[in-house]
Amino acid sequence: HERHSFHKAYINGRLGTLAAAGASGGGVATGGGSGEDGAGDDGGEEEAGGREEEQGAVDPAGRAHERHSFHKAWGSSSWQLVALGRCAPVARVLEQLVGPGAVDLHFGAQVALRFPGIRDDLVAAGAAVRSRVTGRDWHTDGLRQGRKHPFTLLLGVCLSEQSEPDQGNLCIWPGSHHFSHRHSRWPDGKIRRADGWDSGEGALPDLGEPVQLLLRPGDAFVAHSEIAHCGGPLLGPEIRYMAYFRIKHRAWREMLEQERFRTELFCDLEGVAHMLGHDGGCPPGAPCPEGVRGRDASG
């Protein structure tokens, strides 16, 4: 806990610097971090629900490669942050999943902050919900980046109390990586909507009710890069702190050039691929909207 208090103190120090710059006319916007928007240096989290109270609802897919006001504020390669993703317990899990010696260690960190009582950057960008989450309030990082399977694993490290719902918790749809893999277009990662592929052609499919991850400071999680997710409501009085890392297999670039991600869901998870086997579709229990089971994505 003391270790993660140090990382949180580092972030607060940067916040103070940004606030001082803004007060002196530096033009720094106030708002959330960018770790959850999925448009990071290597790939995120949240979406724009609660639409009934927002003016000009933002599509959860966002705009590919868009950067928001705090994106470069933290120093993505700073040791104070990167150490969270390289500590021994996390490194062991990543090796077990990606494969021995297969983890590309050249990853950066993203800080994702949520601020209580305001429409922060993540909500404004369509990466988080403000007060209510629905089955359509999701995205994949590939959808927001304009690239299918943009990395191997999403690693998140919690830096503030989220042991109860509605504290800005990450919402996920378990098993949805099968759905999004099968129904995302190659190579831009777009998902088929009611009337087409673009944000103006209908809402994303309804995946049902998500699960809010309940986390304590120092807890970490990993998720497949194609999982559907969003940032949940922040109804409490405290700032929500998270750090995110996009992890890649060392041969990720070669796999991309070989177009393996077009059809293969687990090829860059060499440590466990032999146990998974199912590379697409909607397995039993996974979200699969009515009418799309078994329908493949095509341009």
PDB file of C-alpha atoms in Angstrom:
ATOM      1  CA  HIS A   1       0.000   0.000   0.000  1.00  0.00           C
ATOM      2  CA  GLU A   2       2.873   2.387   0.794  1.00  0.00           C
ATOM      3  CA  ARG A   3       4.399   1.654  -2.613  1.00  0.00           C
ATOM      4  CA  HIS A   4       1.226   2.623  -4.445  1.00  0.00           C
ATOM      5  CA  SER A   5       0.805   5.703  -2.253  1.00  0.00           C
ATOM      6  CA  PHE A   6       4.160   6.819  -3.673  1.00  0.00           C
ATOM      7  CA  HIS A   7       2.914   6.483  -7.254  1.00  0.00           C
ATOM      8  CA  LYS A   8      -0.269   8.352  -6.359  1.00  0.00           C
ATOM      9  CA  ALA A   9       1.813  11.119  -4.759  1.00  0.00           C
ATOM     10  CA  TYR A  10       3.822  11.407  -7.985  1.00  0.00           C
ATOM     11  CA  ILE A  11       0.595  11.873  -9.959  1.00  0.00           C
ATOM     12  CA  ASN A  12      -0.657  14.469  -7.467  1.00  0.00           C
ATOM     13  CA  GLY A  13       2.613  16.338  -7.836  1.00  0.00           C
ATOM     14  CA  ARG A  14       2.150  16.476 -11.594  1.00  0.00           C
ATOM     15  CA  LEU A  15      -1.420  17.669 -11.064  1.00  0.00           C
ATOM     16  CA  GLY A  16      -0.106  20.515  -8.936  1.00  0.00           C
ATOM     17  CA  THR A  17       2.364  21.492 -11.659  1.00  0.00           C
ATOM     18  CA  LEU A  18      -0.386  21.462 -14.289  1.00  0.00           C
ATOM     19  CA  ALA A  19      -2.705  23.507 -12.099  1.00  0.00           C
ATOM     20  CA  ALA A  20       0.022  26.082 -11.523  1.00  0.00           C
ATOM     21  CA  ALA A  21       0.695  26.269 -15.260  1.00  0.00           C
ATOM     22  CA  GLY A  22      -2.993  26.771 -15.942  1.00  0.00           C
ATOM     23  CA  ALA A  23      -3.278  29.481 -13.297  1.00  0.00           C
ATOM     24  CA  SER A  24      -0.353  31.338 -14.842  1.00  0.00           C
ATOM     25  CA  GLY A  25      -1.947  31.305 -18.286  1.00  0.00           C
ATOM     26  CA  GLY A  26      -0.484  28.070 -19.579  1.00  0.00           C
ATOM     27  CA  GLY A  27      -3.849  27.043 -20.935  1.00  0.00           C
ATOM     28  CA  VAL A  28      -3.901  23.585 -19.349  1.00  0.00           C
ATOM     29  CA  ALA A  29      -7.418  22.165 -19.362  1.00  0.00           C
ATOM     30  CA  THR A  30      -8.841  20.537 -16.251  1.00  0.00           C
ATOM     31  CA  GLY A  31     -10.265  17.086 -16.671  1.00  0.00           C
ATOM     32  CA  GLY A  32      -9.495  13.404 -16.655  1.00  0.00           C
ATOM     33  CA  GLY A  33      -6.463  11.483 -17.784  1.00  0.00           C
ATOM     34  CA  SER A  34      -6.399   9.474 -20.972  1.00  0.00           C
ATOM     35  CA  GLY A  35      -5.636   5.945 -19.865  1.00  0.00           C
ATOM     36  CA  GLU A  36      -9.178   4.800 -20.399  1.00  0.00           C
ATOM     37  CA  ASP A  37      -9.916   6.387 -23.729  1.00  0.00           C
ATOM     38  CA  GLY A  38      -8.140   3.702 -25.707  1.00  0.00           C
ATOM     39  CA  ALA A  39      -6.294   6.233 -27.826  1.00  0.00           C
ATOM     40  CA  GLY A  40      -3.010   5.993 -25.986  1.00  0.00           C
ATOM     41  CA  ASP A  41       0.544   5.613 -27.190  1.00  0.00           C
ATOM     42  CA  ASP A  42       0.072   1.836 -27.305  1.00  0.00           C
ATOM     43  CA  GLY A  43      -3.615   1.561 -27.244  1.00  0.00           C
ATOM     44  CA  GLY A  44      -7.936   2.056 -22.692  1.00  0.00           C
ATOM     45  CA  GLU A  45     -11.204   2.095 -20.840  1.00  0.00           C
ATOM     46  CA  GLU A  46     -14.366   4.143 -20.843  1.00  0.00           C
ATOM     47  CA  GLU A  47     -17.493   5.441 -22.675  1.00  0.00           C
ATOM     48  CA  ALA A  48     -20.237   8.017 -22.891  1.00  0.00           C
ATOM     49  CA  GLY A  49     -23.363   6.733 -21.222  1.00  0.00           C
ATOM     50  CA  GLY A  50     -25.895   8.640 -19.150  1.00  0.00           C
ATOM     51  CA  ARG A  51     -26.854  10.216 -22.453  1.00  0.00           C
ATOM     52  CA  GLU A  52     -30.133  11.538 -21.139  1.00  0.00           C
ATOM     53  CA  GLU A  53     -28.222  14.196 -19.164  1.00  0.00           C
ATOM     54  CA  GLU A  54     -25.495  15.022 -21.684  1.00  0.00           C
ATOM     55  CA  GLN A  55     -25.841  17.564 -24.440  1.00  0.00           C
ATOM     56  CA  GLY A  56     -24.582  16.195 -27.723  1.00  0.00           C
ATOM     57  CA  ALA A  57     -23.949  12.588 -26.728  1.00  0.00           C
ATOM     58  CA  VAL A  58     -20.522  11.304 -27.726  1.00  0.00           C
ATOM     59  CA  ASP A  59     -20.200   8.000 -29.537  1.00  0.00           C
ATOM     60  CA  PRO A  60     -18.246   5.410 -27.506  1.00  0.00           C
ATOM     61  CA  ALA A  61     -16.069   4.650 -30.511  1.00  0.00           C
ATOM     62  CA  GLY A  62     -14.592   8.133 -30.253  1.00  0.00           C
ATOM     63  CA  ARG A  63     -12.342   9.409 -33.019  1.00  0.00           C
ATOM     64  CA  ALA A  64      -9.354   7.302 -33.975  1.00  0.00           C
ATOM     65  CA  HIS A  65      -6.015   8.406 -32.480  1.00  0.00           C
ATOM     66  CA  GLU A  66      -7.523  11.455 -30.731  1.00  0.00           C
ATOM     67  CA  ARG A  67      -5.426  12.742 -27.805  1.00  0.00           C
ATOM     68  CA  HIS A  68      -6.995  14.558 -24.874  1.00  0.00           C
ATOM     69  CA  SER A  69      -5.717  17.352 -22.684  1.00  0.00           C
ATOM     70  CA  PHE A  70      -3.794  15.338 -20.098  1.00  0.00           C
ATOM     71  CA  HIS A  71      -2.414  12.707 -22.471  1.00  0.00           C
ATOM     72  CA  LYS A  72       1.218  13.822 -22.285  1.00  0.00           C
ATOM     73  CA  ALA A  73       1.112  15.281 -18.787  1.00  0.00           C
ATOM     74  CA  TRP A  74       2.595  12.369 -16.908  1.00  0.00           C
ATOM     75  CA  GLY A  75       5.612  11.175 -18.835  1.00  0.00           C
ATOM     76  CA  SER A  76       4.582   7.747 -20.118  1.00  0.00           C
ATOM     77  CA  SER A  77       8.089   6.343 -19.713  1.00  0.00           C
ATOM     78  CA  SER A  78       8.752   7.780 -16.234  1.00  0.00           C
ATOM     79  CA  TRP A  79      10.092   5.131 -13.879  1.00  0.00           C
ATOM     80  CA  GLN A  80       7.614   6.232 -11.201  1.00  0.00           C
ATOM     81  CA  LEU A  81       4.822   4.853 -13.383  1.00  0.00           C
ATOM     82  CA  VAL A  82       6.432   2.156 -15.518  1.00  0.00           C
ATOM     83  CA  ALA A  83       7.608   0.380 -12.351  1.00  0.00           C
ATOM     84  CA  LEU A  84       3.991  -0.543 -11.665  1.00  0.00           C
ATOM     85  CA  GLY A  85       3.907  -2.686 -14.804  1.00  0.00           C
ATOM     86  CA  ARG A  86       7.340  -4.209 -14.271  1.00  0.00           C
ATOM     87  CA  CYS A  87       7.151  -5.294 -10.630  1.00  0.00           C
ATOM     88  CA  ALA A  88       7.815  -9.009 -10.060  1.00  0.00           C
ATOM     89  CA  PRO A  89       4.221 -10.222  -9.376  1.00  0.00           C
ATOM     90  CA  VAL A  90       2.893  -8.505 -12.505  1.00  0.00           C
ATOM     91  CA  ALA A  91       5.854  -9.590 -14.647  1.00  0.00           C
ATOM     92  CA  ARG A  92       5.270 -13.241 -13.676  1.00  0.00           C
ATOM     93  CA  VAL A  93       1.619 -13.122 -14.728  1.00  0.00           C
ATOM     94  CA  LEU A  94       2.461 -11.436 -18.040  1.00  0.00           C
ATOM     95  CA  GLU A  95       5.110 -14.064 -18.798  1.00  0.00           C
ATOM     96  CA  GLN A  96       2.657 -16.850 -18.016  1.00  0.00           C
ATOM     97  CA  LEU A  97       0.128 -15.411 -20.473  1.00  0.00           C
ATOM     98  CA  VAL A  98       2.261 -13.986 -23.296  1.00  0.00           C
ATOM     99  CA  GLY A  99       4.988 -16.613 -23.039  1.00  0.00           C
ATOM    100  CA  PRO A 100       8.454 -16.953 -21.459  1.00  0.00           C
ATOM    101  CA  GLY A 101      10.691 -14.176 -22.735  1.00  0.00           C
ATOM    102  CA  ALA A 102       7.956 -13.004 -25.122  1.00  0.00           C
ATOM    103  CA  VAL A 103       6.820  -9.809 -23.357  1.00  0.00           C
ATOM    104  CA  ASP A 104       7.951  -6.614 -25.069  1.00  0.00           C
ATOM    105  CA  LEU A 105       9.219  -4.494 -22.169  1.00  0.00           C
ATOM    106  CA  HIS A 106       9.118  -1.255 -24.164  1.00  0.00           C
ATOM    107  CA  PHE A 107       5.698  -0.195 -22.904  1.00  0.00           C
ATOM    108  CA  GLY A 108       4.621   3.128 -21.460  1.00  0.00           C
ATOM    109  CA  ALA A 109       2.137   4.072 -18.778  1.00  0.00           C
ATOM    110  CA  GLN A 110      -1.067   6.048 -19.005  1.00  0.00           C
ATOM    111  CA  VAL A 111      -2.689   7.771 -16.049  1.00  0.00           C
ATOM    112  CA  ALA A 112      -6.504   7.762 -16.079  1.00  0.00           C
ATOM    113  CA  LEU A 113      -8.169  10.086 -13.596  1.00  0.00           C
ATOM    114  CA  ARG A 114     -11.877  10.609 -12.994  1.00  0.00           C
ATOM    115  CA  PHE A 115     -13.069  13.715 -11.195  1.00  0.00           C
ATOM    116  CA  PRO A 116     -16.273  13.747  -9.116  1.00  0.00           C
ATOM    117  CA  GLY A 117     -19.132  16.056  -9.975  1.00  0.00           C
ATOM    118  CA  ILE A 118     -17.909  17.199 -13.393  1.00  0.00           C
ATOM    119  CA  ARG A 119     -18.092  16.096 -16.998  1.00  0.00           C
ATOM    120  CA  ASP A 120     -14.415  15.234 -17.145  1.00  0.00           C
ATOM    121  CA  ASP A 121     -12.297  14.555 -20.223  1.00  0.00           C
ATOM    122  CA  LEU A 122     -13.095  10.845 -20.339  1.00  0.00           C
ATOM    123  CA  VAL A 123     -16.850  11.440 -20.294  1.00  0.00           C
ATOM    124  CA  ALA A 124     -16.580  14.284 -22.792  1.00  0.00           C
ATOM    125  CA  ALA A 125     -14.518  12.085 -25.119  1.00  0.00           C
ATOM    126  CA  GLY A 126     -16.987   9.191 -24.985  1.00  0.00           C
ATOM    127  CA  ALA A 127     -14.612   7.005 -22.986  1.00  0.00           C
ATOM    128  CA  ALA A 128     -16.564   6.972 -19.687  1.00  0.00           C
ATOM    129  CA  VAL A 129     -20.127   7.208 -18.422  1.00  0.00           C
ATOM    130  CA  ARG A 130     -21.144   9.846 -15.918  1.00  0.00           C
ATOM    131  CA  SER A 131     -24.117   8.424 -14.028  1.00  0.00           C
ATOM    132  CA  ARG A 132     -25.507   5.299 -15.717  1.00  0.00           C
ATOM    133  CA  VAL A 133     -24.094   2.496 -17.869  1.00  0.00           C
ATOM    134  CA  THR A 134     -26.067   0.562 -20.496  1.00  0.00           C
ATOM    135  CA  GLY A 135     -25.327  -2.401 -22.738  1.00  0.00           C
ATOM    136  CA  ARG A 136     -24.365  -0.068 -25.584  1.00  0.00           C
ATOM    137  CA  ASP A 137     -21.917   2.060 -23.570  1.00  0.00           C
ATOM    138  CA  TRP A 138     -18.818   0.110 -24.562  1.00  0.00           C
ATOM    139  CA  HIS A 139     -15.892   0.242 -26.884  1.00  0.00           C
ATOM    140  CA  THR A 140     -12.758  -1.694 -27.683  1.00  0.00           C
ATOM    141  CA  ASP A 141      -9.369  -0.050 -27.856  1.00  0.00           C
ATOM    142  CA  GLY A 142      -9.136  -1.157 -31.477  1.00  0.00           C
ATOM    143  CA  LEU A 143     -12.405   0.608 -32.256  1.00  0.00           C
ATOM    144  CA  ARG A 144     -11.088   3.864 -30.797  1.00  0.00           C
ATOM    145  CA  GLN A 145      -7.651   3.493 -32.375  1.00  0.00           C
ATOM    146  CA  GLY A 146      -8.882   2.521 -35.818  1.00  0.00           C
ATOM    147  CA  ARG A 147      -6.883  -0.710 -35.715  1.00  0.00           C
ATOM    148  CA  LYS A 148      -7.959  -4.267 -34.972  1.00  0.00           C
ATOM    149  CA  HIS A 149      -6.019  -6.020 -32.176  1.00  0.00           C
ATOM    150  CA  PRO A 150      -3.747  -3.013 -31.439  1.00  0.00           C
ATOM    151  CA  PHE A 151      -1.797  -4.783 -28.683  1.00  0.00           C
ATOM    152  CA  THR A 152      -1.840  -8.036 -26.713  1.00  0.00           C
ATOM    153  CA  LEU A 153      -3.089  -7.323 -23.187  1.00  0.00           C
ATOM    154  CA  LEU A 154      -4.481  -4.386 -21.259  1.00  0.00           C
ATOM    155  CA  LEU A 155      -2.906  -4.158 -17.805  1.00  0.00           C
ATOM    156  CA  GLY A 156      -4.573  -1.938 -15.215  1.00  0.00           C
ATOM    157  CA  VAL A 157      -3.250  -1.019 -11.769  1.00  0.00           C
ATOM    158  CA  CYS A 158      -5.621   0.510  -9.244  1.00  0.00           C
ATOM    159  CA  LEU A 159      -4.309   3.467  -7.202  1.00  0.00           C
ATOM    160  CA  SER A 160      -7.473   4.495  -5.336  1.00  0.00           C
ATOM    161  CA  GLU A 161     -10.303   2.776  -3.474  1.00  0.00           C
ATOM    162  CA  GLN A 162     -12.805   1.144  -5.848  1.00  0.00           C
ATOM    163  CA  SER A 163     -14.059  -1.712  -3.684  1.00  0.00           C
ATOM    164  CA  GLU A 164     -17.682  -0.581  -4.140  1.00  0.00           C
ATOM    165  CA  PRO A 165     -19.555   0.041  -7.413  1.00  0.00           C
ATOM    166  CA  ASP A 166     -19.951   3.484  -8.969  1.00  0.00           C
ATOM    167  CA  GLN A 167     -16.535   4.769  -7.928  1.00  0.00           C
ATOM    168  CA  GLY A 168     -15.403   5.166 -11.521  1.00  0.00           C
ATOM    169  CA  ASN A 169     -14.773   1.412 -11.736  1.00  0.00           C
ATOM    170  CA  LEU A 170     -13.791  -0.129 -15.032  1.00  0.00           C
ATOM    171  CA  CYS A 171     -16.810  -1.923 -16.528  1.00  0.00           C
ATOM    172  CA  ILE A 172     -16.189  -5.008 -18.662  1.00  0.00           C
ATOM    173  CA  TRP A 173     -18.330  -7.454 -20.589  1.00  0.00           C
ATOM    174  CA  PRO A 174     -16.742 -10.845 -19.758  1.00  0.00           C
ATOM    175  CA  GLY A 175     -16.158 -12.983 -22.834  1.00  0.00           C
ATOM    176  CA  SER A 176     -16.898 -10.104 -25.205  1.00  0.00           C
ATOM    177  CA  HIS A 177     -13.464 -10.345 -26.830  1.00  0.00           C
ATOM    178  CA  HIS A 178     -14.871 -13.299 -28.799  1.00  0.00           C
ATOM    179  CA  PHE A 179     -17.726 -11.155 -30.074  1.00  0.00           C
ATOM    180  CA  SER A 180     -15.641  -8.113 -30.920  1.00  0.00           C
ATOM    181  CA  HIS A 181     -12.988 -10.221 -32.653  1.00  0.00           C
ATOM    182  CA  ARG A 182     -15.534 -11.909 -34.869  1.00  0.00           C
ATOM    183  CA  HIS A 183     -17.506  -8.748 -35.677  1.00  0.00           C
ATOM    184  CA  SER A 184     -14.742  -6.142 -35.972  1.00  0.00           C
ATOM    185  CA  ARG A 185     -13.603  -5.273 -39.465  1.00  0.00           C
ATOM    186  CA  TRP A 186     -10.060  -5.817 -40.662  1.00  0.00           C
ATOM    187  CA  PRO A 187      -7.910  -3.803 -40.474  1.00  0.00           C
ATOM    188  CA  ASP A 188      -9.616  -0.733 -38.946  1.00  0.00           C
ATOM    189  CA  GLY A 189     -11.365  -2.507 -36.051  1.00  0.00           C
ATOM    190  CA  LYS A 190     -14.788  -0.983 -36.719  1.00  0.00           C
ATOM    191  CA  ILE A 191     -17.871  -2.838 -35.424  1.00  0.00           C
ATOM    192  CA  ARG A 192     -20.962  -3.386 -37.563  1.00  0.00           C
ATOM    193  CA  ARG A 193     -23.922  -1.210 -36.474  1.00  0.00           C
ATOM    194  CA  ALA A 194     -27.576  -1.229 -37.478  1.00  0.00           C
ATOM    195  CA  ASP A 195     -27.029   0.682 -40.738  1.00  0.00           C
ATOM    196  CA  GLY A 196     -23.308   0.482 -41.390  1.00  0.00           C
ATOM    197  CA  TRP A 197     -19.858   0.742 -39.866  1.00  0.00           C
ATOM    198  CA  ASP A 198     -19.557   4.397 -38.867  1.00  0.00           C
ATOM    199  CA  SER A 199     -20.677   6.264 -35.760  1.00  0.00           C
ATOM    200  CA  GLY A 200     -23.512   8.020 -37.563  1.00  0.00           C
ATOM    201  CA  GLU A 201     -25.031   4.728 -38.698  1.00  0.00           C
ATOM    202  CA  GLY A 202     -26.625   3.539 -35.477  1.00  0.00           C
ATOM    203  CA  ALA A 203     -25.588   2.549 -31.974  1.00  0.00           C
ATOM    204  CA  LEU A 204     -23.247  -0.291 -31.138  1.00  0.00           C
ATOM    205  CA  PRO A 205     -24.878  -3.679 -30.398  1.00  0.00           C
ATOM    206  CA  ASP A 206     -26.392  -4.130 -26.924  1.00  0.00           C
ATOM    207  CA  LEU A 207     -24.133  -6.513 -24.979  1.00  0.00           C
ATOM    208  CA  GLY A 208     -26.282  -6.530 -21.842  1.00  0.00           C
ATOM    209  CA  GLU A 209     -25.239  -5.581 -18.327  1.00  0.00           C
ATOM    210  CA  PRO A 210     -21.508  -5.238 -17.660  1.00  0.00           C
ATOM    211  CA  VAL A 211     -19.490  -6.150 -14.568  1.00  0.00           C
ATOM    212  CA  GLN A 212     -17.885  -3.372 -12.532  1.00  0.00           C
ATOM    213  CA  LEU A 213     -14.416  -4.417 -11.333  1.00  0.00           C
ATOM    214  CA  LEU A 214     -14.105  -3.983  -7.561  1.00  0.00           C
ATOM    215  CA  LEU A 215     -10.509  -3.059  -6.766  1.00  0.00           C
ATOM    216  CA  ARG A 216      -8.367  -1.909  -3.849  1.00  0.00           C
ATOM    217  CA  PRO A 217      -5.226   0.213  -4.181  1.00  0.00           C
ATOM    218  CA  GLY A 218      -2.448  -2.027  -5.462  1.00  0.00           C
ATOM    219  CA  ASP A 219      -4.789  -4.487  -7.197  1.00  0.00           C
ATOM    220  CA  ALA A 220      -4.007  -5.247 -10.835  1.00  0.00           C
ATOM    221  CA  PHE A 221      -5.925  -6.917 -13.663  1.00  0.00           C
ATOM    222  CA  VAL A 222      -5.207  -8.026 -17.208  1.00  0.00           C
ATOM    223  CA  ALA A 223      -7.696  -8.207 -20.062  1.00  0.00           C
ATOM    224  CA  HIS A 224      -7.575  -9.180 -23.727  1.00  0.00           C
ATOM    225  CA  SER A 225      -7.018  -6.222 -26.039  1.00  0.00           C
ATOM    226  CA  GLU A 226     -10.314  -6.885 -27.843  1.00  0.00           C
ATOM    227  CA  ILE A 227     -12.546  -6.969 -24.746  1.00  0.00           C
ATOM    228  CA  ALA A 228     -15.524  -4.590 -24.636  1.00  0.00           C
ATOM    229  CA  HIS A 229     -15.236  -2.166 -21.742  1.00  0.00           C
ATOM    230  CA  CYS A 230     -16.035   1.323 -20.500  1.00  0.00           C
ATOM    231  CA  GLY A 231     -15.551   3.488 -17.450  1.00  0.00           C
ATOM    232  CA  GLY A 232     -18.390   3.228 -14.957  1.00  0.00           C
ATOM    233  CA  PRO A 233     -20.197   6.020 -13.100  1.00  0.00           C
ATOM    234  CA  LEU A 234     -18.295   8.063 -10.537  1.00  0.00           C
ATOM    235  CA  LEU A 235     -20.856   8.914  -7.868  1.00  0.00           C
ATOM    236  CA  GLY A 236     -18.499   9.178  -4.889  1.00  0.00           C
ATOM    237  CA  PRO A 237     -16.610  12.267  -3.643  1.00  0.00           C
ATOM    238  CA  GLU A 238     -13.048  11.130  -4.396  1.00  0.00           C
ATOM    239  CA  ILE A 239     -10.823  11.320  -7.487  1.00  0.00           C
ATOM    240  CA  ARG A 240     -10.485   7.927  -9.168  1.00  0.00           C
ATOM    241  CA  TYR A 241      -6.859   6.991  -9.969  1.00  0.00           C
ATOM    242  CA  MET A 242      -5.819   4.238 -12.395  1.00  0.00           C
ATOM    243  CA  ALA A 243      -2.675   3.474 -14.366  1.00  0.00           C
ATOM    244  CA  TYR A 244      -2.901   1.532 -17.639  1.00  0.00           C
ATOM    245  CA  PHE A 245      -0.340  -0.277 -19.759  1.00  0.00           C
ATOM    246  CA  ARG A 246      -0.710  -1.782 -23.238  1.00  0.00           C
ATOM    247  CA  ILE A 247       1.374  -4.947 -23.355  1.00  0.00           C
ATOM    248  CA  LYS A 248       2.604  -6.454 -26.614  1.00  0.00           C
ATOM    249  CA  HIS A 249       4.189  -9.723 -27.622  1.00  0.00           C
ATOM    250  CA  ARG A 250       7.747  -9.172 -28.851  1.00  0.00           C
ATOM    251  CA  ALA A 251       6.657 -10.449 -32.278  1.00  0.00           C
ATOM    252  CA  TRP A 252       3.431  -8.401 -32.360  1.00  0.00           C
ATOM    253  CA  ARG A 253       4.588  -6.322 -35.336  1.00  0.00           C
ATOM    254  CA  GLU A 254       5.453  -9.402 -37.359  1.00  0.00           C
ATOM    255  CA  MET A 255       2.086 -10.964 -36.538  1.00  0.00           C
ATOM    256  CA  LEU A 256       0.366  -7.760 -37.651  1.00  0.00           C
ATOM    257  CA  GLU A 257       2.244  -7.708 -40.963  1.00  0.00           C
ATOM    258  CA  GLN A 258       1.321 -11.363 -41.513  1.00  0.00           C
ATOM    259  CA  GLU A 259      -2.361 -10.428 -40.860  1.00  0.00           C
ATOM    260  CA  ARG A 260      -2.641 -13.128 -38.216  1.00  0.00           C
ATOM    261  CA  PHE A 261      -4.887 -10.923 -36.075  1.00  0.00           C
ATOM    262  CA  ARG A 262      -7.443 -10.912 -38.870  1.00  0.00           C
ATOM    263  CA  THR A 263      -8.520 -14.419 -37.846  1.00  0.00           C
ATOM    264  CA  GLU A 264      -6.498 -15.395 -34.771  1.00  0.00           C
ATOM    265  CA  LEU A 265      -7.599 -14.158 -31.360  1.00  0.00           C
ATOM    266  CA  PHE A 266      -4.938 -15.763 -29.153  1.00  0.00           C
ATOM    267  CA  CYS A 267      -1.835 -16.137 -31.337  1.00  0.00           C
ATOM    268  CA  ASP A 268       0.091 -13.578 -29.249  1.00  0.00           C
ATOM    269  CA  LEU A 269      -0.784 -15.315 -25.969  1.00  0.00           C
ATOM    270  CA  GLU A 270       1.631 -18.180 -26.449  1.00  0.00           C
ATOM    271  CA  GLY A 271       1.632 -19.136 -22.784  1.00  0.00           C
ATOM    272  CA  VAL A 272      -2.053 -20.097 -22.772  1.00  0.00           C
ATOM    273  CA  ALA A 273      -3.167 -20.304 -26.425  1.00  0.00           C
ATOM    274  CA  HIS A 274      -3.076 -24.103 -26.341  1.00  0.00           C
ATOM    275  CA  MET A 275      -5.646 -24.077 -23.525  1.00  0.00           C
ATOM    276  CA  LEU A 276      -8.007 -21.592 -25.157  1.00  0.00           C
ATOM    277  CA  GLY A 277      -8.520 -22.958 -28.624  1.00  0.00           C
ATOM    278  CA  HIS A 278     -11.641 -20.936 -29.484  1.00  0.00           C
ATOM    279  CA  ASP A 279     -10.563 -18.153 -31.834  1.00  0.00           C
ATOM    280  CA  GLY A 280     -13.822 -16.431 -32.661  1.00  0.00           C
ATOM    281  CA  GLY A 281     -17.589 -16.336 -32.440  1.00  0.00           C
ATOM    282  CA  CYS A 282     -19.595 -16.212 -29.231  1.00  0.00           C
ATOM    283  CA  PRO A 283     -18.937 -19.144 -26.873  1.00  0.00           C
ATOM    284  CA  PRO A 284     -21.594 -20.132 -24.325  1.00  0.00           C
ATOM    285  CA  GLY A 285     -22.079 -17.425 -21.709  1.00  0.00           C
ATOM    286  CA  ALA A 286     -20.328 -14.684 -23.680  1.00  0.00           C
ATOM    287  CA  PRO A 287     -22.232 -11.570 -24.814  1.00  0.00           C
ATOM    288  CA  CYS A 288     -23.674 -12.060 -28.288  1.00  0.00           C
ATOM    289  CA  PRO A 289     -26.526  -9.776 -29.367  1.00  0.00           C
ATOM    290  CA  GLU A 290     -29.564 -11.356 -30.962  1.00  0.00           C
ATOM    291  CA  GLY A 291     -29.218 -11.688 -34.705  1.00  0.00           C
ATOM    292  CA  VAL A 292     -25.451 -11.497 -34.945  1.00  0.00           C
ATOM    293  CA  ARG A 293     -24.381 -14.922 -33.618  1.00  0.00           C
ATOM    294  CA  GLY A 294     -22.359 -16.635 -36.304  1.00  0.00           C
ATOM    295  CA  ARG A 295     -22.319 -13.632 -38.655  1.00  0.00           C
ATOM    296  CA  ASP A 296     -18.806 -12.753 -39.684  1.00  0.00           C
ATOM    297  CA  ALA A 297     -17.483  -9.235 -40.241  1.00  0.00           C
ATOM    298  CA  SER A 298     -16.812  -8.129 -43.781  1.00  0.00           C
ATOM    299  CA  GLY A 299     -15.982  -4.858 -45.400  1.00  0.00           C
TER     300      GLY A 299
END
